[in-house]
mmCIF file of C-alpha atoms in Angstrom:
data_model
loop_
_atom_site.group_PDB
_atom_site.id
_atom_site.type_symbol
_atom_site.label_atom_id
_atom_site.label_comp_id
_atom_site.label_asym_id
_atom_site.label_seq_id
_atom_site.Cartn_x
_atom_site.Cartn_y
_atom_site.Cartn_z
ATOM 1 C CA ARG A 240 -13.326 10.711 -26.057
ATOM 2 C CA GLY A 241 -15.461 11.928 -22.934
ATOM 3 C CA GLY A 242 -15.014 13.182 -19.772
ATOM 4 C CA VAL A 243 -15.416 17.049 -19.112
ATOM 5 C CA SER A 244 -12.301 19.170 -17.878
ATOM 6 C CA VAL A 245 -13.017 22.545 -16.033
ATOM 7 C CA ASP A 246 -10.535 24.848 -14.896
ATOM 8 C CA THR A 247 -11.375 26.345 -11.402
ATOM 9 C CA LYS A 248 -10.416 29.087 -9.261
ATOM 10 C CA ALA A 249 -10.507 27.031 -6.137
ATOM 11 C CA VAL A 250 -8.474 23.862 -7.082
ATOM 12 C CA GLY A 251 -7.149 24.176 -10.474
ATOM 13 C CA ARG A 252 -8.393 21.888 -13.281
ATOM 14 C CA VAL A 253 -11.196 19.523 -12.290
ATOM 15 C CA GLN A 254 -12.299 16.677 -14.330
ATOM 16 C CA PHE A 255 -15.533 14.653 -14.333
ATOM 17 C CA GLY A 256 -15.461 11.204 -15.647
ATOM 18 C CA ILE A 257 -11.558 9.470 -16.664
ATOM 19 C CA PRO A 258 -12.196 7.602 -19.848
ATOM 20 C CA PRO A 259 -8.985 5.811 -21.524
ATOM 21 C CA GLU A 260 -6.186 8.010 -22.914
ATOM 22 C CA THR A 261 -7.311 10.930 -20.822
ATOM 23 C CA ILE A 262 -3.897 12.072 -20.360
ATOM 24 C CA LYS A 263 -3.021 12.074 -23.955
ATOM 25 C CA ASP A 264 -6.244 13.820 -24.553
ATOM 26 C CA SER A 265 -5.365 16.851 -21.937
ATOM 27 C CA MET A 266 -1.665 16.960 -23.460
ATOM 28 C CA SER A 267 -2.734 16.980 -26.967
ATOM 29 C CA LEU A 268 -5.072 20.067 -26.118
ATOM 30 C CA GLY A 269 -2.627 21.731 -24.294
ATOM 31 C CA ILE A 270 -4.304 21.890 -21.085
ATOM 32 C CA PRO A 271 -2.911 20.752 -17.818
ATOM 33 C CA VAL A 272 -3.521 17.251 -16.508
ATOM 34 C CA PRO A 273 -5.934 17.602 -13.593
ATOM 35 C CA GLN A 274 -5.142 16.727 -10.164
ATOM 36 C CA VAL A 275 -8.736 16.500 -9.249
ATOM 37 C CA TYR A 276 -11.195 13.627 -10.898
ATOM 38 C CA ILE A 277 -14.888 13.005 -10.107
ATOM 39 C CA VAL A 278 -15.575 9.398 -10.870
ATOM 40 C CA PRO A 279 -18.964 8.925 -12.254
ATOM 41 C CA VAL A 280 -21.671 6.921 -10.479
ATOM 42 C CA GLU A 281 -21.787 4.679 -13.495
ATOM 43 C CA ARG A 282 -18.497 3.606 -14.075
ATOM 44 C CA PHE A 283 -18.723 1.681 -17.097
ATOM 45 C CA CYS A 284 -20.552 2.945 -20.264
ATOM 46 C CA ARG A 285 -23.696 0.635 -20.476
ATOM 47 C CA GLU A 286 -25.143 2.649 -23.820
ATOM 48 C CA MET A 287 -25.337 0.498 -27.227
ATOM 49 C CA GLY A 288 -23.045 2.155 -29.238
ATOM 50 C CA PRO A 289 -18.968 1.970 -29.882
ATOM 51 C CA ALA A 290 -18.518 3.019 -26.231
ATOM 52 C CA LEU A 291 -20.405 -0.015 -24.834
ATOM 53 C CA GLY A 292 -18.017 -1.303 -22.107
ATOM 54 C CA VAL A 293 -15.429 1.199 -21.724
ATOM 55 C CA ASN A 294 -14.597 2.006 -18.205
ATOM 56 C CA LEU A 295 -15.159 5.866 -17.448
ATOM 57 C CA SER A 296 -13.193 5.691 -14.669
ATOM 58 C CA GLU A 297 -9.196 5.180 -15.829
ATOM 59 C CA PHE A 298 -8.090 6.497 -12.320
ATOM 60 C CA GLU A 299 -4.817 4.587 -12.368
ATOM 61 C CA PHE A 300 -2.879 6.503 -15.161
ATOM 62 C CA PRO A 301 -3.800 10.007 -14.133
ATOM 63 C CA ALA A 302 -3.057 9.147 -10.600
ATOM 64 C CA TYR A 303 0.474 7.739 -11.587
ATOM 65 C CA PHE A 304 1.179 10.615 -13.742
ATOM 66 C CA ASN A 305 0.433 13.166 -11.161
ATOM 67 C CA PHE A 306 2.663 11.301 -8.514
ATOM 68 C CA PHE A 307 5.588 10.542 -10.805
ATOM 69 C CA VAL A 308 6.093 13.375 -13.303
ATOM 70 C CA TYR A 309 4.265 16.477 -11.318
ATOM 71 C CA LYS A 310 5.446 15.065 -7.820
ATOM 72 C CA LYS A 311 1.835 15.752 -6.641
ATOM 73 C CA ARG A 312 -1.000 13.499 -5.352
ATOM 74 C CA CYS A 313 -4.455 13.764 -7.367
ATOM 75 C CA MET A 314 -7.781 13.713 -5.711
ATOM 76 C CA LEU A 315 -10.285 11.006 -6.655
ATOM 77 C CA VAL A 316 -14.016 12.292 -5.781
ATOM 78 C CA VAL A 317 -16.231 9.122 -5.241
ATOM 79 C CA ASP A 318 -20.190 9.201 -4.429
ATOM 80 C CA SER A 319 -19.964 5.963 -1.849
ATOM 81 C CA HIS A 320 -17.905 4.321 0.524
ATOM 82 C CA SER A 321 -18.109 1.075 -1.417
ATOM 83 C CA ALA A 322 -16.857 2.865 -4.614
ATOM 84 C CA GLU A 323 -13.866 4.369 -2.522
ATOM 85 C CA GLU A 324 -13.297 0.566 -1.635
ATOM 86 C CA ASN A 325 -13.731 -0.784 -5.043
ATOM 87 C CA ILE A 326 -11.242 1.654 -6.143
ATOM 88 C CA ARG A 327 -8.620 1.183 -3.316
ATOM 89 C CA ARG A 328 -8.768 -2.767 -4.166
ATOM 90 C CA VAL A 329 -7.742 -2.083 -7.752
ATOM 91 C CA PHE A 330 -5.064 0.452 -6.709
ATOM 92 C CA SER A 331 -3.548 -2.173 -4.253
ATOM 93 C CA GLU A 332 -3.591 -4.527 -7.315
ATOM 94 C CA THR A 333 -1.906 -2.348 -9.610
ATOM 95 C CA LEU A 334 0.782 -1.331 -7.311
ATOM 96 C CA LEU A 335 1.368 -4.380 -5.243
ATOM 97 C CA GLY A 336 0.116 -6.965 -7.415
ATOM 98 C CA PRO A 337 -2.873 -9.858 -6.259
ATOM 99 C CA ALA A 338 -2.868 -10.177 -2.632
ATOM 100 C CA GLN A 339 -2.584 -14.061 -2.790
ATOM 101 C CA PHE A 340 0.845 -13.176 -4.339
ATOM 102 C CA ARG A 341 2.213 -11.038 -1.914
ATOM 103 C CA ARG A 342 4.902 -11.890 0.716
ATOM 104 C CA GLU A 343 4.110 -9.207 3.524
ATOM 105 C CA ASP A 344 5.487 -11.717 6.206
ATOM 106 C CA ASN A 345 8.710 -12.706 5.701
ATOM 107 C CA PRO A 346 9.591 -10.960 2.607
ATOM 108 C CA ILE A 347 12.260 -12.355 0.055
ATOM 109 C CA ALA A 348 15.573 -10.245 0.047
ATOM 110 C CA TYR A 349 16.907 -8.602 -3.106
ATOM 111 C CA GLU A 350 20.102 -7.133 -3.987
ATOM 112 C CA GLU A 351 20.125 -3.719 -6.267
ATOM 113 C CA GLU A 352 22.117 -5.902 -8.841
ATOM 114 C CA ASP A 353 18.315 -7.745 -9.071
ATOM 115 C CA PHE A 354 17.394 -4.707 -11.110
ATOM 116 C CA ALA A 355 20.062 -3.956 -13.016
ATOM 117 C CA PRO A 356 19.054 -3.495 -16.964
ATOM 118 C CA ASP A 357 21.569 -6.133 -18.134
ATOM 119 C CA PHE A 358 19.293 -6.841 -21.137
ATOM 120 C CA PRO A 359 21.161 -9.156 -23.936
ATOM 121 C CA ARG A 360 22.179 -7.334 -26.946
#
């Protein structure tokens, strides 16, 4: 679907581009899910065709997969400080929700039972 994955001696597998479904692609090819990703300068496909508008920097799932499954961090390589800021902003929102709804001051207390799976059957 896109992205180029290369095995290196220095840091293991490195992938350039992070198209949607990149974790599934690695797993179906039988190759390790990379821990190093190079985010392309053009983060969205702007060429006419079936890939028009596709996000080529779907970094959330590789980062979460590495963190929760491998218990490791992954590295994103970006081309500029503004790209880093944009990616940090997206990560913050996917983890914590929109900033306007966060209660960092005086958070609401919760009990463990608030998270008990008591779904109706």
